[in-house]
XYZ file of C-alpha atoms in Angstrom:
717
model
C 11.619 28.159 13.732
C 10.525 30.203 17.358
C 8.605 32.395 15.573
C 7.183 30.310 13.166
C 5.871 28.288 16.296
C 4.427 31.823 17.795
C 2.624 32.332 14.797
C 0.981 28.994 15.190
C -0.123 29.322 18.756
C -0.667 32.658 20.003
C -4.035 33.733 20.045
C -3.501 36.982 17.496
C -2.561 34.589 15.013
C -3.617 30.910 15.292
C -6.930 31.501 13.835
C -5.701 33.021 11.061
C -3.402 30.306 10.152
C -6.861 28.058 10.065
C -7.986 30.375 7.908
C -5.713 30.481 5.834
C -5.114 26.861 5.366
C -8.897 25.982 4.771
C -9.141 28.933 2.464
C -6.240 27.152 0.396
C -8.082 23.703 0.784
C -11.116 25.676 -0.642
C -9.295 27.023 -3.575
C -8.146 23.534 -4.261
C -11.411 21.895 -3.992
C -12.714 24.848 -6.247
C -10.148 24.152 -8.955
C -9.966 20.702 -9.001
C -8.242 17.880 -9.951
C -8.901 18.243 -13.247
C -9.022 14.701 -14.050
C -10.322 11.808 -12.816
C -9.011 8.127 -12.071
C -8.800 5.639 -14.234
C -11.690 2.690 -13.462
C -9.251 -0.150 -12.756
C -5.321 -0.384 -13.161
C -3.438 -1.270 -16.150
C 0.314 -3.373 -16.615
C 2.080 -0.145 -16.640
C 4.450 -1.879 -19.121
C 7.540 0.163 -20.917
C 6.965 0.925 -24.624
C 10.409 -1.474 -24.593
C 8.744 -4.757 -23.260
C 8.523 -7.099 -26.110
C 4.402 -7.447 -25.687
C 4.044 -3.567 -26.104
C 6.176 -3.684 -28.965
C 3.614 -6.475 -30.273
C 0.391 -4.511 -29.069
C 1.967 -1.471 -31.773
C 2.418 -3.446 -34.278
C -0.981 -4.416 -34.474
C -2.235 -1.456 -34.323
C -0.898 -1.370 -37.509
C -3.759 -4.020 -38.971
C -7.177 -3.635 -40.810
C -8.984 -4.991 -37.699
C -6.726 -2.793 -35.420
C -9.728 -0.313 -34.674
C -12.171 -3.446 -33.099
C -12.254 -5.517 -29.803
C -14.530 -8.140 -29.222
C -17.398 -10.182 -26.624
C -16.417 -13.742 -26.066
C -20.512 -14.760 -25.350
C -20.219 -18.554 -23.430
C -22.815 -20.991 -23.482
C -23.296 -23.836 -20.870
C -26.917 -25.968 -19.667
C -27.124 -25.143 -16.089
C -27.091 -29.442 -15.619
C -23.392 -29.652 -17.344
C -24.806 -31.993 -20.053
C -24.453 -31.313 -23.691
C -26.388 -28.834 -25.378
C -29.460 -29.773 -27.596
C -29.253 -29.250 -31.025
C -32.284 -26.797 -30.516
C -29.769 -24.422 -28.099
C -27.020 -24.717 -30.364
C -29.264 -23.859 -33.510
C -31.079 -20.958 -31.315
C -27.158 -20.059 -30.010
C -26.671 -19.782 -34.049
C -29.717 -18.149 -34.591
C -28.517 -15.171 -32.531
C -25.371 -14.571 -34.689
C -28.006 -13.265 -37.471
C -30.554 -11.493 -35.321
C -30.375 -8.411 -32.720
C -26.467 -8.666 -32.328
C -25.523 -7.763 -35.764
C -26.716 -4.426 -35.044
C -24.006 -4.029 -32.709
C -21.270 -5.294 -34.786
C -19.264 -2.788 -36.762
C -19.201 -4.912 -40.245
C -22.876 -6.294 -39.654
C -21.305 -10.089 -38.997
C -20.518 -12.646 -36.024
C -18.953 -15.475 -36.890
C -20.729 -19.076 -36.540
C -20.914 -20.555 -32.879
C -18.292 -22.714 -32.002
C -19.052 -25.688 -29.781
C -16.602 -27.632 -27.647
C -15.919 -31.655 -28.588
C -18.168 -32.769 -25.473
C -21.192 -30.350 -26.767
C -21.306 -28.969 -23.435
C -20.029 -25.513 -24.129
C -20.546 -22.917 -27.297
C -18.628 -19.696 -27.954
C -20.044 -16.729 -29.977
C -17.441 -13.980 -30.453
C -18.910 -10.698 -31.237
C -16.362 -8.128 -33.250
C -17.283 -5.035 -31.510
C -16.080 -1.038 -32.037
C -13.970 0.012 -28.838
C -15.932 2.254 -26.334
C -14.129 4.593 -24.217
C -16.722 5.850 -22.355
C -17.216 3.399 -19.534
C -20.898 4.395 -18.897
C -21.728 3.804 -23.127
C -19.551 0.892 -22.655
C -21.836 -1.114 -19.773
C -24.615 -0.029 -21.118
C -23.819 -2.052 -24.349
C -22.475 -4.967 -22.155
C -25.834 -5.212 -20.638
C -27.567 -5.267 -23.812
C -25.042 -7.899 -25.152
C -26.109 -10.026 -21.906
C -29.736 -9.770 -22.579
C -29.601 -10.625 -26.322
C -27.740 -13.424 -25.789
C -29.931 -15.083 -22.842
C -33.006 -14.170 -24.556
C -35.225 -17.263 -25.230
C -32.413 -19.435 -23.671
C -33.907 -21.515 -20.509
C -31.647 -23.869 -18.496
C -28.290 -22.520 -20.024
C -25.692 -19.786 -18.412
C -24.510 -17.326 -20.590
C -21.432 -15.309 -20.093
C -19.472 -12.520 -21.175
C -16.072 -12.708 -21.335
C -12.934 -11.689 -23.633
C -11.859 -8.245 -23.826
C -15.149 -6.332 -23.850
C -16.115 -8.406 -20.663
C -13.165 -8.193 -18.555
C -12.936 -4.177 -18.872
C -17.070 -3.753 -17.871
C -16.525 -6.101 -15.156
C -13.655 -4.421 -14.045
C -15.122 -1.580 -14.332
C -18.654 -2.518 -12.245
C -16.099 -3.804 -9.112
C -13.884 -0.400 -9.242
C -17.114 1.407 -9.361
C -17.879 3.050 -5.795
C -14.947 1.362 -4.868
C -13.383 4.651 -3.153
C -15.887 5.901 -1.564
C -16.302 2.863 0.248
C -12.601 2.205 1.487
C -12.835 6.030 2.033
C -16.089 5.711 4.843
C -14.639 2.324 6.557
C -11.466 3.980 7.230
C -13.028 7.316 8.513
C -15.322 4.906 10.665
C -12.595 2.923 11.714
C -10.207 6.107 12.388
C -13.059 7.511 14.498
C -13.602 4.718 16.614
C -10.097 3.954 17.167
C -9.539 7.408 17.941
C -12.556 7.938 20.245
C -11.057 4.917 22.142
C -7.663 6.158 22.523
C -9.019 9.325 23.739
C -12.058 8.823 25.478
C -13.097 11.789 25.465
C -16.434 12.903 23.388
C -14.849 15.647 21.222
C -11.474 15.501 20.967
C -10.544 12.931 18.537
C -13.503 15.170 16.091
C -10.101 17.856 16.137
C -6.971 14.890 14.252
C -10.099 13.234 12.634
C -11.206 16.809 10.598
C -7.640 18.127 10.105
C -6.260 14.683 8.333
C -9.459 13.978 7.038
C -8.823 17.332 5.309
C -5.466 16.098 4.415
C -6.651 13.390 2.817
C -9.216 15.175 -0.042
C -6.052 17.930 -0.689
C -3.456 15.567 -1.122
C -5.990 13.030 -3.657
C -6.281 16.670 -5.561
C -2.454 17.617 -5.447
C -0.854 14.121 -6.381
C -3.441 14.280 -9.410
C -2.545 17.435 -10.536
C 1.012 16.640 -9.943
C 0.357 13.623 -11.594
C -1.053 15.178 -14.617
C 1.810 17.827 -14.897
C 4.582 15.103 -15.515
C 2.321 12.936 -17.685
C 1.340 10.257 -15.033
C -2.192 8.294 -14.857
C -3.673 7.541 -11.113
C -6.019 4.296 -11.241
C -8.389 3.518 -8.794
C -6.166 1.447 -6.786
C -3.555 4.035 -6.573
C -6.265 6.491 -5.096
C -7.090 3.997 -2.834
C -3.662 3.298 -1.553
C -3.030 7.381 -0.917
C -6.422 7.746 1.267
C -5.324 4.704 3.195
C -1.926 6.063 3.803
C -2.748 9.799 4.109
C -4.952 8.670 6.539
C -2.771 6.374 8.111
C 0.504 8.294 8.598
C -1.505 11.581 9.084
C -3.099 10.112 12.819
C -0.216 8.474 13.340
C 1.845 12.129 13.299
C -1.401 13.717 15.315
C -1.249 10.956 18.199
C 2.094 11.879 18.918
C 2.099 15.398 18.944
C -1.489 15.838 21.151
C 0.400 13.142 23.668
C 3.384 15.424 23.938
C 0.973 18.226 23.826
C -1.158 16.336 26.565
C 2.215 15.872 28.614
C 3.276 19.427 28.073
C 0.194 20.964 29.506
C 0.929 19.655 33.026
C 4.125 21.024 33.073
C 3.179 24.383 31.315
C 0.424 26.700 32.926
C 0.034 28.328 28.892
C -1.284 26.017 26.575
C 0.530 27.958 23.859
C 3.556 27.351 25.630
C 3.050 23.530 25.927
C 2.133 23.615 22.262
C 5.284 25.215 21.572
C 7.140 22.948 23.708
C 5.155 19.938 22.395
C 6.014 20.833 18.595
C 9.819 21.554 19.318
C 9.752 18.252 20.798
C 7.502 15.913 18.761
C 8.070 17.805 15.313
C 11.888 16.641 14.873
C 10.504 12.791 15.103
C 7.343 13.433 12.417
C 9.696 15.104 10.209
C 11.955 12.214 9.881
C 9.412 10.098 9.689
C 7.364 11.756 7.171
C 10.620 12.654 4.977
C 11.800 8.825 5.246
C 8.320 7.455 4.017
C 8.329 9.988 1.300
C 11.990 9.345 -0.134
C 11.236 5.659 0.448
C 8.117 6.345 -1.624
C 9.799 8.495 -3.795
C 12.236 5.606 -4.846
C 9.681 4.128 -6.842
C 9.577 6.540 -9.744
C 13.119 4.426 -10.761
C 10.942 1.904 -12.012
C 10.085 0.447 -15.299
C 6.429 -0.012 -14.272
C 4.634 3.040 -14.890
C 1.816 1.890 -11.991
C 4.721 1.999 -9.612
C 6.227 5.147 -10.657
C 2.089 6.444 -10.018
C 2.077 4.909 -6.815
C 5.595 6.141 -5.425
C 4.471 10.047 -6.461
C 1.283 9.777 -5.161
C 1.418 8.364 -1.978
C 4.937 10.683 -1.333
C 2.722 13.846 -2.195
C 0.029 12.404 0.068
C 2.577 11.723 3.093
C 4.187 15.450 2.302
C 0.461 16.712 2.704
C -0.299 14.996 5.909
C 3.223 15.932 7.417
C 2.453 19.671 6.444
C -1.064 19.460 7.987
C 0.060 17.484 11.191
C 2.705 20.234 11.644
C 1.035 23.765 10.571
C -2.749 23.187 10.592
C -2.997 20.543 13.453
C -1.420 22.691 16.217
C -3.320 26.008 15.733
C -6.353 24.019 16.051
C -5.668 22.632 19.217
C -5.061 25.818 20.643
C -7.891 27.409 19.842
C -9.356 25.228 23.116
C -8.983 25.272 26.459
C -7.504 22.074 28.368
C -11.438 21.159 28.681
C -10.688 19.756 25.016
C -9.651 16.710 26.960
C -12.651 15.946 29.142
C -12.957 14.434 31.212
C -9.133 13.613 31.391
C -7.943 16.557 31.539
C -3.891 17.398 31.967
C -3.722 20.003 35.010
C -0.766 21.978 35.508
C 1.047 20.834 38.098
C -0.278 17.261 38.059
C 1.716 14.582 38.791
C 3.949 12.903 36.175
C 1.742 10.621 34.095
C 5.168 9.039 32.997
C 6.365 8.034 35.783
C 3.668 5.797 36.387
C 3.389 4.449 32.550
C 3.499 0.450 32.714
C 5.546 0.513 29.525
C 8.205 2.094 32.006
C 8.103 -1.166 34.010
C 8.485 -3.349 30.856
C 11.519 -1.112 29.929
C 13.544 -1.597 32.853
C 12.393 -5.686 32.750
C 14.337 -5.501 29.586
C 16.974 -3.969 30.781
C 17.488 -6.781 33.550
C 17.866 -9.388 31.250
C 18.377 -7.432 27.359
C 20.203 -10.663 25.693
C 17.470 -13.110 26.629
C 15.248 -10.824 25.528
C 16.824 -9.691 22.273
C 16.929 -13.942 21.292
C 13.798 -14.624 22.148
C 12.225 -11.767 20.221
C 14.583 -13.292 17.414
C 13.265 -16.448 17.131
C 9.643 -15.352 17.569
C 10.423 -13.707 14.326
C 11.953 -16.619 13.031
C 9.090 -18.519 13.807
C 6.417 -16.442 12.434
C 8.887 -15.820 8.734
C 9.506 -19.512 8.319
C 6.040 -19.021 5.675
C 8.754 -17.735 3.548
C 10.127 -21.305 2.680
C 6.299 -22.124 0.784
C 5.795 -18.651 -0.617
C 4.361 -19.071 -4.254
C 4.265 -15.766 -6.022
C 2.228 -14.707 -9.443
C -1.230 -14.386 -9.492
C -2.850 -14.763 -13.413
C -6.047 -12.691 -14.470
C -8.406 -14.812 -13.485
C -7.263 -14.948 -9.806
C -6.760 -11.276 -8.793
C -10.703 -10.994 -7.839
C -12.199 -11.638 -3.941
C -15.376 -12.207 -5.828
C -15.412 -13.488 -9.614
C -17.140 -11.585 -12.150
C -19.088 -12.421 -14.847
C -15.858 -12.508 -17.381
C -13.919 -14.316 -14.698
C -16.581 -17.317 -14.537
C -16.857 -17.300 -18.367
C -13.296 -17.634 -18.852
C -13.235 -20.508 -16.416
C -15.879 -22.499 -18.395
C -14.264 -22.021 -21.740
C -10.705 -23.223 -20.391
C -12.507 -26.350 -19.121
C -14.133 -26.725 -22.513
C -11.837 -25.844 -24.834
C -7.837 -26.590 -25.077
C -6.420 -25.172 -22.005
C -4.572 -22.394 -23.723
C -7.439 -21.499 -26.441
C -8.950 -18.560 -25.103
C -5.437 -16.883 -24.683
C -3.529 -17.418 -27.418
C -0.056 -16.306 -27.913
C 0.142 -13.506 -30.385
C 3.188 -13.523 -32.546
C 4.356 -10.699 -35.291
C 6.543 -11.930 -38.191
C 8.029 -10.211 -41.243
C 5.569 -11.877 -43.675
C 8.602 -13.834 -45.377
C 9.556 -15.798 -42.288
C 5.766 -16.738 -41.458
C 5.757 -20.043 -42.503
C 9.072 -21.019 -40.556
C 7.544 -19.323 -37.553
C 4.487 -21.431 -37.316
C 6.769 -24.980 -38.402
C 8.733 -23.505 -35.810
C 6.367 -23.138 -33.616
C 4.116 -26.544 -33.959
C 7.494 -28.264 -33.011
C 7.719 -26.511 -29.591
C 6.960 -27.867 -26.434
C 4.016 -26.418 -25.103
C 1.985 -25.575 -28.267
C -1.095 -27.116 -29.499
C -1.355 -25.512 -32.562
C -0.321 -22.294 -35.042
C -1.835 -20.350 -37.413
C -1.399 -17.172 -39.627
C -4.876 -15.171 -39.231
C -4.271 -11.703 -40.853
C -1.240 -10.316 -43.122
C -0.244 -6.521 -43.979
C 2.327 -6.026 -45.983
C 5.035 -5.367 -43.700
C 4.025 -8.096 -41.070
C 2.331 -11.356 -40.659
C -0.196 -12.226 -37.663
C 0.663 -15.719 -35.976
C -2.098 -17.177 -33.636
C -0.514 -19.435 -31.472
C -2.712 -22.430 -29.078
C -0.719 -23.364 -25.802
C -1.519 -26.409 -24.240
C -1.451 -24.715 -20.937
C -3.747 -22.817 -19.034
C -3.127 -19.059 -19.043
C -0.333 -17.363 -16.908
C 0.717 -20.805 -15.845
C 4.391 -21.661 -15.209
C 3.927 -23.981 -18.045
C 2.526 -21.005 -20.381
C 5.093 -18.818 -19.271
C 7.872 -21.407 -20.684
C 6.299 -21.523 -23.613
C 6.243 -18.096 -24.682
C 10.147 -18.062 -23.461
C 11.021 -21.160 -25.732
C 8.926 -18.926 -28.809
C 11.005 -16.359 -28.157
C 14.609 -17.614 -27.907
C 13.918 -20.207 -31.108
C 12.028 -17.243 -32.964
C 15.241 -14.825 -32.973
C 16.992 -17.238 -35.026
C 14.246 -17.464 -37.515
C 15.103 -15.549 -40.854
C 15.081 -11.583 -40.073
C 15.013 -12.292 -36.313
C 12.624 -9.679 -35.882
C 9.478 -12.071 -35.125
C 8.217 -10.877 -31.691
C 5.524 -12.701 -29.061
C 3.093 -10.905 -27.460
C -0.662 -11.455 -26.048
C -2.006 -11.888 -22.516
C 0.860 -14.863 -21.297
C 3.850 -12.777 -22.499
C 2.127 -9.690 -21.543
C 2.314 -11.112 -17.609
C 5.490 -12.688 -18.310
C 6.705 -9.038 -19.369
C 5.045 -7.094 -16.189
C 6.672 -10.145 -14.057
C 9.912 -9.444 -15.348
C 9.771 -5.834 -14.717
C 8.664 -6.701 -11.388
C 11.532 -7.985 -10.753
C 14.067 -5.409 -11.883
C 11.662 -3.192 -10.082
C 12.530 -5.265 -6.835
C 16.230 -5.207 -7.401
C 16.644 -1.648 -7.725
C 14.009 -0.168 -5.302
C 14.605 -2.395 -2.057
C 18.300 -1.949 -2.138
C 17.938 1.485 -2.027
C 15.320 2.045 0.272
C 17.479 0.450 2.721
C 20.231 3.132 1.809
C 17.972 6.413 1.917
C 16.319 4.806 4.945
C 19.993 4.557 6.735
C 21.199 7.880 5.487
C 18.241 9.559 7.086
C 18.708 7.851 10.326
C 22.686 8.659 10.978
C 21.720 12.026 10.019
C 18.382 12.302 12.849
C 20.702 10.307 15.300
C 24.082 11.302 14.008
C 24.802 7.847 14.741
C 26.125 4.686 12.928
C 25.683 1.740 14.630
C 21.469 2.640 16.113
C 20.329 3.078 12.498
C 22.309 -0.390 11.291
C 20.753 -2.337 14.287
C 16.908 -0.526 13.649
C 16.839 -1.808 9.771
C 17.541 -5.169 10.786
C 15.074 -5.145 13.259
C 12.628 -3.455 10.741
C 13.601 -5.801 7.799
C 13.668 -8.931 10.599
C 10.075 -7.796 11.159
C 8.741 -7.746 7.143
C 10.149 -11.126 6.965
C 8.050 -12.057 9.628
C 5.030 -10.503 8.723
C 5.302 -12.217 4.687
C 5.554 -15.666 6.451
C 2.880 -15.212 9.052
C 0.958 -13.478 5.896
C 1.684 -16.394 4.030
C 0.010 -18.987 6.794
C -2.776 -16.874 6.558
C -3.892 -16.912 3.375
C -3.769 -20.571 2.841
C -6.366 -20.728 5.632
C -9.468 -21.733 4.263
C -11.028 -17.768 5.315
C -8.755 -16.452 2.385
C -7.330 -19.971 0.220
C -5.050 -17.540 -1.695
C -3.027 -19.749 -4.489
C -0.007 -17.443 -4.479
C 0.839 -14.010 -3.595
C 0.734 -11.049 -6.396
C 3.724 -10.131 -8.224
C 3.994 -6.709 -6.975
C 3.187 -7.321 -3.575
C 6.255 -8.037 -1.815
C 7.726 -4.496 -3.495
C 4.931 -2.478 -1.484
C 4.757 -3.981 1.246
C 8.211 -3.816 1.616
C 7.802 -0.217 0.783
C 5.322 0.447 3.188
C 6.685 -1.727 5.936
C 10.433 -0.387 5.843
C 9.303 3.140 5.831
C 6.210 3.155 8.540
C 7.531 0.370 10.764
C 10.941 2.502 10.922
C 8.581 5.031 12.034
C 8.104 3.769 15.329
C 11.763 3.388 16.295
C 12.267 6.549 15.101
C 9.403 8.061 17.598
C 11.090 5.949 20.060
C 14.914 6.190 19.873
C 14.466 10.123 19.368
C 12.765 10.304 22.723
C 15.530 8.122 24.037
C 18.095 10.578 22.352
C 16.914 13.585 24.050
C 16.602 12.197 27.408
C 19.786 10.295 27.585
C 21.168 13.983 27.483
C 20.463 14.101 31.649
C 19.465 10.465 32.317
C 22.001 8.330 30.291
C 21.347 5.784 27.571
C 19.158 3.056 29.456
C 17.802 5.483 31.715
C 16.678 7.215 28.714
C 15.692 4.550 26.927
C 13.536 3.376 29.454
C 12.036 6.727 29.845
C 11.347 6.943 26.374
C 9.930 3.832 26.037
C 7.240 5.031 29.444
C 6.514 8.218 27.307
C 6.014 7.033 24.046
C 4.673 3.315 24.911
C 0.919 4.118 24.927
C 1.090 6.546 21.865
C 2.937 4.486 19.672
C 1.099 1.444 20.385
C -2.692 3.345 19.607
C -0.803 4.379 16.443
C 0.299 0.779 15.738
C -3.012 -0.527 16.197
C -4.654 2.299 14.171
C -2.063 1.911 11.526
C -2.692 -1.626 11.097
C -6.511 -0.952 10.967
C -5.768 1.101 8.614
C -4.371 -0.779 6.100
C -6.426 -4.238 6.770
C -9.376 -1.912 5.198
C -7.502 -2.271 2.003
C -9.417 -5.574 1.812
C -12.615 -3.737 1.425
C -11.456 -3.363 -2.162
C -12.117 -5.945 -5.240
C -8.842 -7.074 -5.594
C -6.853 -9.794 -4.099
C -3.431 -7.770 -4.461
C -4.760 -4.830 -2.337
C -6.050 -7.154 0.352
C -2.596 -8.910 0.399
C -0.715 -5.763 0.543
C -3.387 -4.252 3.795
C -2.894 -7.870 5.682
C 0.776 -7.990 5.170
C 1.172 -4.569 6.459
C -0.880 -5.143 9.122
C 0.622 -7.516 10.489
C 4.100 -6.335 10.133
C 3.063 -3.059 11.736
C 1.930 -4.900 14.607
C 4.903 -7.128 15.400
C 6.972 -3.376 14.582
C 4.860 -1.858 17.217
C 3.984 -4.940 19.834
C 7.205 -6.924 19.639
C 10.346 -4.845 17.790
C 9.635 -1.488 19.332
C 8.456 -3.162 22.712
C 11.261 -4.892 23.455
C 13.387 -5.772 20.672
C 14.996 -2.443 20.026
C 14.850 -1.458 23.957
C 17.211 -4.482 23.894
C 19.757 -3.578 21.569
C 20.238 -0.389 23.308
C 20.589 -1.850 26.772
C 23.277 -4.581 25.402
C 24.923 -1.526 23.350
C 24.734 0.612 26.147
C 26.468 4.213 25.566
C 28.184 2.655 22.163
C 24.450 2.677 20.686
C 25.140 5.949 19.791
C 28.635 5.400 18.088
C 30.493 6.625 17.042
C 29.147 10.011 19.043
C 29.726 9.488 22.611
C 26.344 10.939 24.547
C 26.440 13.736 26.682
C 25.444 11.884 29.852
C 27.157 8.207 29.844
C 25.289 5.351 31.972
C 27.910 5.558 34.159
C 27.626 9.066 35.041
C 24.090 9.294 35.215
C 24.262 6.626 37.920
C 26.775 8.328 39.492
C 24.867 11.471 39.921
C 21.211 9.572 41.070
C 19.497 9.071 44.204
C 20.421 5.677 46.125
C 16.300 5.024 46.256
C 16.170 5.722 42.556
C 19.287 3.565 41.745
C 17.874 1.041 43.338
C 14.483 1.059 41.696
C 15.129 2.267 38.282
C 12.706 5.008 39.052
C 12.237 7.765 36.527
C 12.284 11.473 37.293
C 9.540 12.880 38.358
C 7.049 16.040 37.462
C 9.348 17.914 39.962
C 12.242 16.966 38.816
C 11.366 17.279 35.027
C 10.375 20.779 36.129
C 13.770 21.442 37.670
C 15.752 20.023 34.936
C 13.462 22.360 32.444
C 14.241 25.459 34.708
C 18.122 24.526 34.159
C 17.574 24.136 30.004
C 17.629 20.538 30.063
C 15.517 19.154 27.312
C 13.417 16.308 29.821
C 10.255 16.079 28.688
């Protein structure tokens, strides 16, 4: 360890570390990521899902290699379409649009019963190239709207949704990255109040982010996982957030050590020794928690876990190896105008966080109970939380395809726009149709296509797509059809797919959430060599998660957001990020308290730890919360909800849990906080060796006492 620290910090080798590091980064860029992210997230269902089985069977049908665009026509004034307009729409089925179809045929338009909406289904060949698909969609829109004055035209259906989703994600990663960099730069500038210090961590973490993206894609490609645009967006936010947190902790410790060591390189070695274990424990906790997603059923969860775990490891490496080497290249002037001079007064002893710690230590039970009440009040929104967003509700700004789908849903039968697709053996098809028409929630059913092995049946529901009523109808069909004939009838389609996704997500949550808690607990036990402290820390972090979700729900119900529900995967991802990242701040605090308690006892050690880490953890928490809030610039409500919940949770962890609740629990437990381990110095022993003045005031050791302790080999900051 000492040899590595000398390589990182010595005048002869620190610059070599930087050259090697950035040469490696350049090689990564030259090598490239080999693959690009998908334009939009998929459903990620496994092959065992019933809706996926239906999709695979449909690929054996003659028209499996076709898709369709739905053109929706509605009068601007909401009145019935005139006969001339309907005739013009019908003429389009024989005009230039026909040239775009594979068979040169477009069925005649369907007009709603009230005559206000017309629907034209345009068969198309699948197009995998996004640019070509977008160009074709623009041509379809232009041909559809040509010559129709006073008529709104929408392109929806499979083709419309694919094109519009690609459009809303186009350039989203760049927007997210630019916004994140600006937010981090501004907050670092405010934190350090130096015209150039903030540039060093920003450049290092920015390089880590770029490297993490390439490494994650390479690793994902090697194991056969595809990363989509939403995952790469979350990856950038996580690397910037976690990496900057680690940088803040290291630089804060480095600044403290510069007051105690005349040689800045020795100060950096002490800083890495002091902050390194906390950073390693923090990064390991986050990476292991993210890795639990690899056990998930949904491929999207596995992809997120893999990419973000890789990203956190990369951020941790850059923070512990590249950043120290970069900082020691510059002198103390890097901190100008607030330069930490050797032998200057101990800033920790004057910290307002130390005063707060002493205040909490006087009435810890009252503080803990008050904190619990506040968390409970924030969590009250949990009683009203609704989960599950339909496809139409997942966009912050509704694209053309969503608007067209809504117009269709109002004019035609509620389930006409997304019929359930049933596949049955040909001998069972008639019986399935008869059974379907007799089920609650079904409007109609008809056989539309058949092969020698399978018959395809379209079932129109009387409920809107992806609603509880539609899901209930799907479940009734699946249960009823299992008893018909061969029992091989399967139910697919949009509603069935959404139902399967919700079920898989629930199974992932049931497996992964307990596993995350167990892993975090094990890491804390190994780090603290205690059983009671990890239990208390986990309880506090889980309570802050529930409070964050409850508070976010109240916020989501305001006119500013007006979200109808929380998406199915939001709770799992929010829990993962909040528990893994939220416990970071408690790790930063408690590991410092463990170090200080070796000479000061548990109570005074916690007070001094709070004084030493209060400012840096607060700054880190505010920065991480702001970075996650940046997810709101992406077009999906799911990502906005994750960003807001994590933002609120991190602020709760930073400003309430870590600041007063964890110290209060430590003060209540006293020396038992480290149970079953006995602390090296108990509170009673520490009090017996303190001066009468210090015992009365509760003051922390000053800089002179700290340096004296260091000369004796005591690990005091």
